């Protein structure tokens, strides 16, 4: 009889603890530790190496073939994937409920099915529901195989029998392996199922797409180990209330990260948006205080996003700092820099910042536009017409350059922007047509643009 050992794994961060605790010592989340029973395995063949013989080789002698990619036929999805699906790759795609994961993957499979065999495994919806959705989407389903199943063993058998080139598992949290007693969706089940499926993908060359649920705060439910196990991690972003959806690559062993695919949800499913740069501008009828447009670079594409700030007198002992779509810790840092280096005090003010359209901006180049929007709101004075900004702000108050400044400026000029407040190091050698550049070295220089808004 195999000896069972149990450990406790945090469902948020994947940290392992020997005993149960109310709070994860690693990430500080409450009540996330789940028991994982590990049985010492006797069936060692399951962990046999992938190839029969694996000799030690010189790196230079290893024959490296260019990965063959199968384009999905959805241009924006191919863009995030790095050109298409790679045989044997495992892709994890996460996102809020109802954001369009099942829709996107069903469309993808329908498009692929004219060229390669595909399999859609659904554990969330019945086969009829999937068929109904396909009808609504108007996609041809005559070559899409559907399996409504949650038992891992049955699914792996179907994959081995039908030999699809691409299989979608909707979703990994619904699967369960009969070898474990834990409930579907628990850490041990998700881990075991993902590991088994990954193994099948590597062995047979089937491209696997695992759909994953996310927790309240947007992280993939189930342990972080899932992200380490797979080749590519994609996240759906966007506001479910607006029709735009973004798919971002967080990790990609076969392409660039931070590449962004932009879609619009229509009544016939998701449609790619080829030219999204002006999508995230609020389009005010006239200039308003507290808004600053930033040029951000997402993967290979510049994107213009409006940053909004609201600064208001606080009546609480601890003024609120809230950021939506931007990093909260950078906001706190920026307020300190503004106070220390530019004399802008906000200790008795609530500060809210927001990136329009549900887009998430992680690059530090958002600092300068956030600072400008905050000051603009504080003074209740709109920024000059047609102004945009980007640049990282350091703790010493210096403004640091952002990568690929030229491309950002060109895109802004194309969309009719007239002024740009940018780090001096990003100043282009040749002037950009139609764009007046204000190169700045320090945060206080940038804020001066607002004070002299009538003269510049
Ligand atoms: P879905 O793909 O089921 O989301 P997920 O699998 O991520 O939970 O998307 C469901 C949402 O998309 C639902 O709110 C309705 C909307 N939708 C459309 O607007 N048009 C369509 O053609 C389809 C199929 C769905
Ligand atoms: Mg779904």
Short mmCIF file of C-alpha atoms and ligand atoms in Angstrom, two decimals:
data_model
loop_
_atom_site.label_atom_id
_atom_site.label_comp_id
_atom_site.label_asym_id
_atom_site.label_seq_id
_atom_site.Cartn_x
_atom_site.Cartn_y
_atom_site.Cartn_z
CA UNK A 1 0.00 0.00 0.00
CA UNK A 2 1.46 3.33 -1.05
CA UNK A 3 2.02 5.77 1.76
CA UNK A 4 -0.06 8.94 1.46
CA UNK A 5 1.54 12.21 2.41
CA UNK A 6 -0.30 15.42 2.52
CA UNK A 7 0.85 18.97 2.05
CA UNK A 8 -1.00 22.26 1.70
CA UNK A 9 -0.82 24.34 -1.44
CA UNK A 10 -1.92 27.96 -1.75
CA UNK A 11 -4.52 28.23 -4.51
CA UNK A 12 -3.32 31.74 -5.34
CA UNK A 13 0.44 31.57 -5.48
CA UNK A 14 1.20 27.87 -5.38
CA UNK A 15 3.37 28.03 -2.24
CA UNK A 16 3.60 24.70 -0.42
CA UNK A 17 3.30 24.42 3.34
CA UNK A 18 3.65 21.35 5.54
CA UNK A 19 0.68 22.24 7.74
CA UNK A 20 -2.58 24.08 7.27
CA UNK A 21 -2.55 27.76 8.00
CA UNK A 22 -5.27 30.37 7.75
CA UNK A 23 -3.04 32.71 5.83
CA UNK A 24 -0.50 31.88 3.13
CA UNK A 25 2.94 32.77 4.43
CA UNK A 26 4.13 33.48 0.89
CA UNK A 27 1.51 35.79 -0.59
CA UNK A 28 -0.52 36.72 2.48
CA UNK A 29 -3.87 35.58 1.03
CA UNK A 30 -6.41 34.33 3.55
CA UNK A 31 -7.98 30.91 3.48
CA UNK A 32 -6.37 29.78 0.24
CA UNK A 33 -4.45 26.73 1.49
CA UNK A 34 -5.81 23.45 0.19
CA UNK A 35 -4.79 19.97 1.14
CA UNK A 36 -3.01 17.97 -1.53
CA UNK A 37 -2.60 14.28 -0.86
CA UNK A 38 0.40 12.84 -2.60
CA UNK A 39 0.54 9.10 -2.86
CA UNK A 40 3.95 7.61 -3.39
CA UNK A 41 3.49 6.17 -6.85
CA UNK A 42 4.25 2.63 -7.75
CA UNK A 43 3.37 3.01 -11.42
CA UNK A 44 6.63 4.61 -12.45
CA UNK A 45 6.03 4.11 -16.15
CA UNK A 46 3.80 7.19 -16.10
CA UNK A 47 6.86 9.28 -15.49
CA UNK A 48 9.02 7.66 -18.11
CA UNK A 49 11.18 10.12 -20.09
CA UNK A 50 9.66 11.61 -23.22
CA UNK A 51 12.13 10.03 -25.61
CA UNK A 52 13.42 6.50 -25.21
CA UNK A 53 17.09 7.53 -25.02
CA UNK A 54 18.21 10.98 -24.03
CA UNK A 55 21.97 11.24 -24.38
CA UNK A 56 23.95 14.29 -23.33
CA UNK A 57 24.54 16.41 -26.41
CA UNK A 58 26.55 19.47 -27.38
CA UNK A 59 24.30 22.46 -27.81
CA UNK A 60 25.76 23.16 -31.26
CA UNK A 61 25.10 19.58 -32.41
CA UNK A 62 21.41 19.63 -31.56
CA UNK A 63 19.40 19.97 -34.70
CA UNK A 64 17.04 22.87 -34.19
CA UNK A 65 14.26 23.06 -36.70
CA UNK A 66 12.24 26.18 -37.18
CA UNK A 67 8.88 25.62 -35.48
CA UNK A 68 6.12 25.06 -37.99
CA UNK A 69 3.20 27.28 -37.17
CA UNK A 70 -0.38 26.71 -38.13
CA UNK A 71 -2.10 30.06 -38.49
CA UNK A 72 -5.52 29.98 -36.85
CA UNK A 73 -7.03 32.22 -39.49
CA UNK A 74 -7.93 34.84 -36.87
CA UNK A 75 -5.27 37.49 -37.48
CA UNK A 76 -5.42 39.10 -34.06
CA UNK A 77 -5.20 35.74 -32.29
CA UNK A 78 -2.24 34.75 -34.47
CA UNK A 79 -0.55 37.98 -33.52
CA UNK A 80 -0.63 37.17 -29.78
CA UNK A 81 0.42 33.60 -30.41
CA UNK A 82 3.45 34.80 -32.34
CA UNK A 83 2.24 33.73 -35.78
CA UNK A 84 0.11 30.67 -35.14
CA UNK A 85 -0.14 27.44 -33.21
CA UNK A 86 2.95 25.28 -32.71
CA UNK A 87 2.61 21.52 -32.68
CA UNK A 88 2.89 20.07 -29.15
CA UNK A 89 2.49 23.46 -27.51
CA UNK A 90 0.23 23.91 -24.49
CA UNK A 91 -1.55 27.24 -24.24
CA UNK A 92 -3.38 28.45 -21.16
CA UNK A 93 -5.94 31.17 -21.67
CA UNK A 94 -7.52 32.93 -18.70
CA UNK A 95 -10.12 35.62 -18.25
CA UNK A 96 -13.22 36.73 -16.39
CA UNK A 97 -16.42 34.75 -16.85
CA UNK A 98 -18.38 35.86 -19.90
CA UNK A 99 -15.49 37.72 -21.48
CA UNK A 100 -15.42 35.51 -24.55
CA UNK A 101 -12.99 32.65 -23.98
CA UNK A 102 -15.32 29.91 -25.24
CA UNK A 103 -16.44 32.10 -28.13
CA UNK A 104 -12.89 32.84 -29.27
CA UNK A 105 -11.78 29.22 -29.09
CA UNK A 106 -14.86 27.92 -30.86
CA UNK A 107 -14.29 30.42 -33.66
CA UNK A 108 -10.64 29.41 -33.79
CA UNK A 109 -11.46 25.71 -34.04
CA UNK A 110 -14.08 26.31 -36.72
CA UNK A 111 -11.54 28.26 -38.75
CA UNK A 112 -8.86 25.59 -38.26
CA UNK A 113 -11.20 22.68 -38.96
CA UNK A 114 -11.12 23.26 -42.70
CA UNK A 115 -7.42 22.43 -42.68
CA UNK A 116 -6.68 20.15 -39.69
CA UNK A 117 -8.66 17.82 -37.40
CA UNK A 118 -9.80 19.58 -34.23
CA UNK A 119 -11.48 18.58 -30.95
CA UNK A 120 -13.46 20.76 -28.56
CA UNK A 121 -13.80 19.27 -25.08
CA UNK A 122 -16.45 20.98 -23.02
CA UNK A 123 -16.89 20.41 -19.32
CA UNK A 124 -18.89 23.55 -18.70
CA UNK A 125 -21.61 23.41 -21.30
CA UNK A 126 -23.47 20.55 -22.88
CA UNK A 127 -22.80 19.57 -26.50
CA UNK A 128 -26.15 21.13 -27.45
CA UNK A 129 -25.18 24.44 -25.91
CA UNK A 130 -21.93 24.41 -27.88
CA UNK A 131 -23.87 23.63 -31.07
CA UNK A 132 -26.29 26.47 -30.35
CA UNK A 133 -23.44 28.88 -29.87
CA UNK A 134 -21.83 27.73 -33.12
CA UNK A 135 -25.12 28.37 -34.97
CA UNK A 136 -25.35 31.82 -33.44
CA UNK A 137 -21.78 32.55 -34.45
CA UNK A 138 -22.54 31.36 -37.95
CA UNK A 139 -19.46 29.14 -38.03
CA UNK A 140 -19.28 25.95 -40.01
CA UNK A 141 -19.25 23.08 -37.56
CA UNK A 142 -19.14 20.16 -39.95
CA UNK A 143 -15.51 19.37 -39.19
CA UNK A 144 -15.41 20.26 -35.48
CA UNK A 145 -15.47 17.25 -33.13
CA UNK A 146 -17.12 17.95 -29.77
CA UNK A 147 -16.77 15.92 -26.60
CA UNK A 148 -18.78 16.79 -23.49
CA UNK A 149 -16.68 15.16 -20.80
CA UNK A 150 -14.95 16.00 -17.54
CA UNK A 151 -13.14 12.74 -16.79
CA UNK A 152 -9.47 13.14 -17.61
CA UNK A 153 -8.96 9.49 -18.52
CA UNK A 154 -11.79 9.64 -21.09
CA UNK A 155 -10.43 12.85 -22.55
CA UNK A 156 -6.89 11.57 -22.95
CA UNK A 157 -8.27 8.44 -24.57
CA UNK A 158 -10.31 10.51 -27.02
CA UNK A 159 -7.26 12.62 -27.87
CA UNK A 160 -5.17 9.49 -28.48
CA UNK A 161 -7.91 7.92 -30.60
CA UNK A 162 -9.03 10.88 -32.69
CA UNK A 163 -5.55 12.38 -33.01
CA UNK A 164 -6.65 15.99 -33.44
CA UNK A 165 -4.03 18.58 -34.40
CA UNK A 166 -5.61 21.05 -32.00
CA UNK A 167 -7.70 20.30 -28.92
CA UNK A 168 -9.41 22.83 -26.65
CA UNK A 169 -10.25 21.99 -23.04
CA UNK A 170 -13.04 24.22 -21.72
CA UNK A 171 -12.14 24.47 -18.86
CA UNK A 172 -9.26 22.93 -16.93
CA UNK A 173 -11.06 23.59 -13.61
CA UNK A 174 -13.93 21.28 -14.52
CA UNK A 175 -11.75 18.23 -15.18
CA UNK A 176 -11.13 15.51 -12.70
CA UNK A 177 -8.91 12.52 -12.62
CA UNK A 178 -10.30 9.34 -11.10
CA UNK A 179 -6.93 8.69 -9.50
CA UNK A 180 -7.41 11.51 -7.04
CA UNK A 181 -10.15 11.90 -4.50
CA UNK A 182 -10.10 15.71 -4.47
CA UNK A 183 -12.98 17.66 -6.02
CA UNK A 184 -12.72 19.16 -9.54
CA UNK A 185 -11.21 22.63 -9.44
CA UNK A 186 -9.08 21.88 -6.39
CA UNK A 187 -5.37 22.51 -6.57
CA UNK A 188 -4.40 18.86 -6.80
CA UNK A 189 -6.93 18.07 -9.54
CA UNK A 190 -6.03 21.07 -11.67
CA UNK A 191 -2.34 20.31 -11.27
CA UNK A 192 -2.68 16.63 -12.05
CA UNK A 193 -4.98 17.15 -15.06
CA UNK A 194 -2.79 19.86 -16.54
CA UNK A 195 0.33 17.74 -16.04
CA UNK A 196 -1.23 14.69 -17.71
CA UNK A 197 -2.56 16.73 -20.63
CA UNK A 198 0.77 18.50 -21.11
CA UNK A 199 2.44 15.14 -21.25
CA UNK A 200 0.02 13.92 -23.93
CA UNK A 201 0.61 17.09 -25.94
CA UNK A 202 4.38 16.64 -25.86
CA UNK A 203 4.11 12.97 -26.73
CA UNK A 204 1.63 13.21 -29.57
CA UNK A 205 2.28 16.71 -30.93
CA UNK A 206 -1.32 17.84 -30.44
CA UNK A 207 -1.61 21.56 -29.71
CA UNK A 208 -3.59 21.94 -26.49
CA UNK A 209 -5.49 25.03 -25.47
CA UNK A 210 -6.56 25.00 -21.80
CA UNK A 211 -9.18 27.50 -20.77
CA UNK A 212 -8.71 28.63 -17.18
CA UNK A 213 -10.89 30.52 -14.75
CA UNK A 214 -9.61 33.53 -12.92
CA UNK A 215 -10.10 34.51 -9.31
CA UNK A 216 -11.70 37.74 -8.12
CA UNK A 217 -8.44 39.66 -8.38
CA UNK A 218 -7.73 38.45 -11.90
CA UNK A 219 -5.14 35.72 -11.31
CA UNK A 220 -5.63 32.27 -12.80
CA UNK A 221 -7.50 30.06 -10.38
CA UNK A 222 -5.46 27.09 -9.36
CA UNK A 223 -1.85 27.23 -8.46
CA UNK A 224 0.75 29.25 -10.24
CA UNK A 225 2.38 25.95 -11.20
CA UNK A 226 -0.06 25.89 -14.09
CA UNK A 227 1.66 28.93 -15.57
CA UNK A 228 5.06 27.25 -15.26
CA UNK A 229 3.86 24.03 -16.81
CA UNK A 230 2.51 25.44 -20.05
CA UNK A 231 4.31 27.08 -22.99
CA UNK A 232 2.09 30.08 -23.43
CA UNK A 233 -0.11 32.02 -21.04
CA UNK A 234 -2.71 34.37 -22.49
CA UNK A 235 -5.07 36.64 -20.61
CA UNK A 236 -8.30 38.20 -21.72
CA UNK A 237 -8.57 41.81 -20.64
CA UNK A 238 -11.15 44.47 -21.11
CA UNK A 239 -14.27 45.75 -19.64
CA UNK A 240 -17.16 43.30 -20.02
CA UNK A 241 -19.43 46.33 -20.33
CA UNK A 242 -17.66 47.62 -23.41
CA UNK A 243 -17.46 45.60 -26.58
CA UNK A 244 -13.69 45.56 -26.84
CA UNK A 245 -11.62 42.63 -25.69
CA UNK A 246 -7.87 42.37 -25.47
CA UNK A 247 -5.89 39.16 -25.43
CA UNK A 248 -2.41 39.57 -24.03
CA UNK A 249 0.50 37.14 -24.00
CA UNK A 250 2.01 37.03 -20.49
CA UNK A 251 4.39 34.22 -21.26
CA UNK A 252 5.23 32.74 -24.63
CA UNK A 253 7.91 30.21 -25.34
CA UNK A 254 7.17 30.57 -29.05
CA UNK A 255 6.82 34.31 -29.49
CA UNK A 256 7.04 37.74 -27.95
CA UNK A 257 5.30 38.58 -24.70
CA UNK A 258 3.06 41.54 -24.16
CA UNK A 259 1.81 41.26 -27.71
CA UNK A 260 -1.79 42.30 -27.79
CA UNK A 261 -4.69 41.04 -29.87
CA UNK A 262 -7.67 43.37 -30.07
CA UNK A 263 -11.19 42.13 -30.69
CA UNK A 264 -14.66 43.58 -30.73
CA UNK A 265 -17.53 41.44 -29.43
CA UNK A 266 -20.34 41.55 -31.95
CA UNK A 267 -23.58 39.59 -32.20
CA UNK A 268 -21.70 37.17 -34.42
CA UNK A 269 -18.80 36.59 -32.07
CA UNK A 270 -15.39 38.21 -31.81
CA UNK A 271 -14.03 40.21 -34.71
CA UNK A 272 -10.40 41.30 -34.92
CA UNK A 273 -9.69 45.02 -34.83
CA UNK A 274 -6.74 45.68 -37.10
CA UNK A 275 -6.13 49.29 -36.27
CA UNK A 276 -6.88 49.72 -32.58
CA UNK A 277 -4.67 52.69 -31.72
CA UNK A 278 -7.52 55.15 -31.21
CA UNK A 279 -9.83 52.70 -29.42
CA UNK A 280 -9.04 53.79 -25.89
CA UNK A 281 -9.56 57.50 -26.22
CA UNK A 282 -12.62 58.78 -24.43
CA UNK A 283 -13.51 61.24 -27.21
CA UNK A 284 -14.58 64.23 -25.12
CA UNK A 285 -16.51 66.93 -26.98
CA UNK A 286 -14.24 69.50 -25.37
CA UNK A 287 -11.14 69.54 -23.22
CA UNK A 288 -11.66 68.29 -19.67
CA UNK A 289 -9.53 68.53 -16.56
CA UNK A 290 -7.93 65.34 -15.29
CA UNK A 291 -7.40 63.61 -18.61
CA UNK A 292 -4.11 62.97 -20.38
CA UNK A 293 -3.54 60.75 -23.38
CA UNK A 294 -0.57 58.43 -23.27
CA UNK A 295 1.13 56.61 -26.10
CA UNK A 296 1.85 53.10 -24.92
CA UNK A 297 3.66 50.40 -26.83
CA UNK A 298 2.01 47.02 -26.60
CA UNK A 299 4.21 44.41 -28.22
CA UNK A 300 4.81 45.60 -31.73
CA UNK A 301 1.98 48.10 -31.81
CA UNK A 302 1.62 51.59 -30.37
CA UNK A 303 -1.69 52.26 -28.67
CA UNK A 304 -3.10 55.57 -27.49
CA UNK A 305 -4.90 55.36 -24.16
CA UNK A 306 -6.55 58.10 -22.17
CA UNK A 307 -5.49 58.24 -18.53
CA UNK A 308 -7.99 59.89 -16.21
CA UNK A 309 -7.41 61.18 -12.72
CA UNK A 310 -9.71 62.57 -10.10
CA UNK A 311 -8.29 64.38 -7.11
CA UNK A 312 -10.78 65.40 -4.49
CA UNK A 313 -10.64 66.60 -0.89
CA UNK A 314 -10.67 63.61 1.45
CA UNK A 315 -12.77 63.39 4.57
CA UNK A 316 -11.27 60.17 5.80
CA UNK A 317 -8.22 59.97 8.05
CA UNK A 318 -6.51 57.88 5.39
CA UNK A 319 -7.07 59.42 1.95
CA UNK A 320 -7.90 56.88 -0.73
CA UNK A 321 -5.59 55.98 -3.57
CA UNK A 322 -7.26 53.86 -6.18
CA UNK A 323 -6.06 52.85 -9.60
CA UNK A 324 -7.94 50.92 -12.25
CA UNK A 325 -5.85 49.47 -15.07
CA UNK A 326 -2.67 50.99 -13.67
CA UNK A 327 -0.36 49.81 -10.94
CA UNK A 328 -1.41 50.92 -7.48
CA UNK A 329 2.08 50.88 -6.00
CA UNK A 330 3.38 53.15 -8.76
CA UNK A 331 0.59 55.61 -8.00
CA UNK A 332 1.70 55.87 -4.38
CA UNK A 333 5.30 56.34 -5.50
CA UNK A 334 4.35 58.96 -8.04
CA UNK A 335 2.41 60.98 -5.45
CA UNK A 336 5.47 60.97 -3.21
CA UNK A 337 7.71 62.10 -6.10
CA UNK A 338 5.23 64.83 -7.01
CA UNK A 339 5.29 66.09 -3.44
CA UNK A 340 9.01 65.88 -2.90
CA UNK A 341 10.25 67.18 -6.26
CA UNK A 342 7.44 69.31 -7.60
CA UNK A 343 5.83 70.58 -4.42
CA UNK A 344 2.45 69.05 -5.27
CA UNK A 345 0.90 67.91 -1.99
CA UNK A 346 -1.92 65.36 -1.95
CA UNK A 347 -1.85 64.10 1.65
CA UNK A 348 -5.38 65.39 2.28
CA UNK A 349 -6.78 64.37 -1.10
CA UNK A 350 -8.38 61.21 -2.46
CA UNK A 351 -6.68 60.24 -5.73
CA UNK A 352 -8.30 57.99 -8.31
CA UNK A 353 -6.71 57.06 -11.63
CA UNK A 354 -8.15 55.03 -14.46
CA UNK A 355 -7.07 53.83 -17.89
CA UNK A 356 -10.02 54.18 -20.27
CA UNK A 357 -11.63 51.11 -21.84
CA UNK A 358 -10.53 48.49 -19.34
CA UNK A 359 -7.04 48.26 -20.79
CA UNK A 360 -4.31 47.33 -18.32
CA UNK A 361 -1.09 49.29 -18.54
CA UNK A 362 1.90 47.84 -16.76
CA UNK A 363 4.74 49.77 -18.34
CA UNK A 364 6.34 52.53 -16.27
CA UNK A 365 6.03 54.95 -19.20
CA UNK A 366 2.56 55.67 -17.83
CA UNK A 367 4.10 57.71 -14.97
CA UNK A 368 4.31 61.01 -16.79
CA UNK A 369 0.76 61.01 -18.17
CA UNK A 370 -0.56 59.93 -14.76
CA UNK A 371 1.30 62.81 -13.10
CA UNK A 372 -0.04 65.28 -15.66
CA UNK A 373 -3.61 64.00 -15.27
CA UNK A 374 -3.35 64.27 -11.47
CA UNK A 375 -2.08 67.83 -11.61
CA UNK A 376 -4.68 68.75 -14.20
CA UNK A 377 -7.47 67.44 -11.95
CA UNK A 378 -6.00 69.06 -8.87
CA UNK A 379 -5.93 72.47 -10.53
CA UNK A 380 -9.16 71.81 -12.39
CA UNK A 381 -7.42 72.93 -15.53
CA UNK A 382 -7.49 70.98 -18.77
CA UNK A 383 -4.28 70.05 -20.54
CA UNK A 384 -3.53 71.81 -23.83
CA UNK A 385 -5.45 70.57 -26.85
CA UNK A 386 -4.00 67.57 -28.68
CA UNK A 387 -1.39 66.80 -26.03
CA UNK A 388 0.02 63.43 -25.26
CA UNK A 389 2.76 62.17 -22.98
CA UNK A 390 4.82 59.18 -22.03
CA UNK A 391 7.87 58.62 -19.84
CA UNK A 392 8.96 56.90 -16.68
CA UNK A 393 9.47 58.97 -13.56
CA UNK A 394 12.26 57.98 -11.20
CA UNK A 395 12.42 58.46 -7.44
CA UNK A 396 14.85 61.33 -7.89
CA UNK A 397 12.29 63.13 -10.01
CA UNK A 398 14.09 62.42 -13.29
CA UNK A 399 12.14 61.49 -16.41
CA UNK A 400 13.51 58.35 -18.03
CA UNK A 401 13.10 57.29 -21.64
CA UNK A 402 10.61 54.71 -22.83
CA UNK A 403 11.46 52.08 -25.46
CA UNK A 404 10.45 52.72 -29.08
CA UNK A 405 9.64 56.39 -28.58
CA UNK A 406 9.73 57.13 -32.33
CA UNK A 407 6.94 54.70 -33.10
CA UNK A 408 4.75 56.13 -30.35
CA UNK A 409 5.27 59.64 -31.68
CA UNK A 410 4.56 58.66 -35.27
CA UNK A 411 1.30 56.99 -34.27
CA UNK A 412 0.27 60.06 -32.27
CA UNK A 413 1.01 62.36 -35.20
CA UNK A 414 -0.99 60.08 -37.48
CA UNK A 415 -4.01 60.45 -35.20
CA UNK A 416 -3.76 64.22 -35.20
CA UNK A 417 -2.00 64.91 -31.90
CA UNK A 418 -0.15 68.21 -31.90
CA UNK A 419 2.02 68.25 -28.78
CA UNK A 420 4.03 65.63 -26.98
CA UNK A 421 5.65 65.84 -23.56
CA UNK A 422 8.35 63.20 -23.62
CA UNK A 423 11.65 62.29 -21.96
CA UNK A 424 14.57 64.19 -23.48
CA UNK A 425 16.30 60.93 -24.37
CA UNK A 426 13.33 60.05 -26.58
CA UNK A 427 13.59 63.27 -28.59
CA UNK A 428 13.65 62.27 -32.26
CA UNK A 429 16.56 63.42 -34.41
CA UNK A 430 14.28 64.49 -37.21
CA UNK A 431 11.12 66.39 -36.38
CA UNK A 432 7.88 64.43 -36.55
CA UNK A 433 5.54 66.19 -38.92
CA UNK A 434 2.71 68.04 -37.23
CA UNK A 435 3.98 67.31 -33.71
CA UNK A 436 5.49 69.88 -31.37
CA UNK A 437 7.85 68.11 -28.99
CA UNK A 438 8.48 69.22 -25.41
CA UNK A 439 11.47 67.22 -24.23
CA UNK A 440 11.75 67.16 -20.42
CA UNK A 441 14.47 66.04 -18.02
CA UNK A 442 12.58 66.29 -14.76
CA UNK A 443 9.05 65.95 -13.45
CA UNK A 444 8.85 69.65 -12.55
CA UNK A 445 9.68 70.61 -16.18
CA UNK A 446 6.83 68.43 -17.39
CA UNK A 447 4.35 70.01 -15.00
CA UNK A 448 5.40 73.45 -16.22
CA UNK A 449 3.74 72.56 -19.53
CA UNK A 450 0.40 72.72 -17.74
CA UNK A 451 1.18 76.06 -16.13
CA UNK A 452 2.12 77.57 -19.49
CA UNK A 453 -0.58 75.78 -21.41
CA UNK A 454 -1.67 78.97 -23.15
CA UNK A 455 1.77 79.76 -24.43
CA UNK A 456 2.82 76.38 -25.73
P1 LIG B 1 -18.25 33.26 -23.56
O1 LIG B 1 -17.36 32.94 -24.71
O2 LIG B 1 -19.27 32.26 -23.17
O3 LIG B 1 -17.39 33.65 -22.30
P2 LIG B 1 -16.45 32.75 -21.37
O4 LIG B 1 -16.29 31.44 -22.02
O5 LIG B 1 -15.20 33.56 -21.28
O6 LIG B 1 -17.13 32.68 -20.05
O7 LIG B 1 -18.92 34.66 -23.91
C1 LIG B 1 -20.15 34.93 -23.50
C2 LIG B 1 -20.48 36.38 -23.68
O8 LIG B 1 -20.29 36.84 -24.99
C3 LIG B 1 -21.92 36.53 -23.35
O9 LIG B 1 -22.03 37.57 -22.38
C4 LIG B 1 -22.57 36.90 -24.63
C5 LIG B 1 -21.49 37.41 -25.49
N1 LIG B 1 -21.63 37.00 -26.91
C6 LIG B 1 -21.88 37.96 -27.86
O10 LIG B 1 -22.01 39.15 -27.56
N2 LIG B 1 -21.97 37.59 -29.18
C7 LIG B 1 -21.85 36.29 -29.56
O11 LIG B 1 -21.93 35.99 -30.76
C8 LIG B 1 -21.61 35.29 -28.55
C9 LIG B 1 -21.48 33.86 -28.89
C10 LIG B 1 -21.49 35.70 -27.25
MG1 LIG B 2 -17.00 29.58 -21.34
#
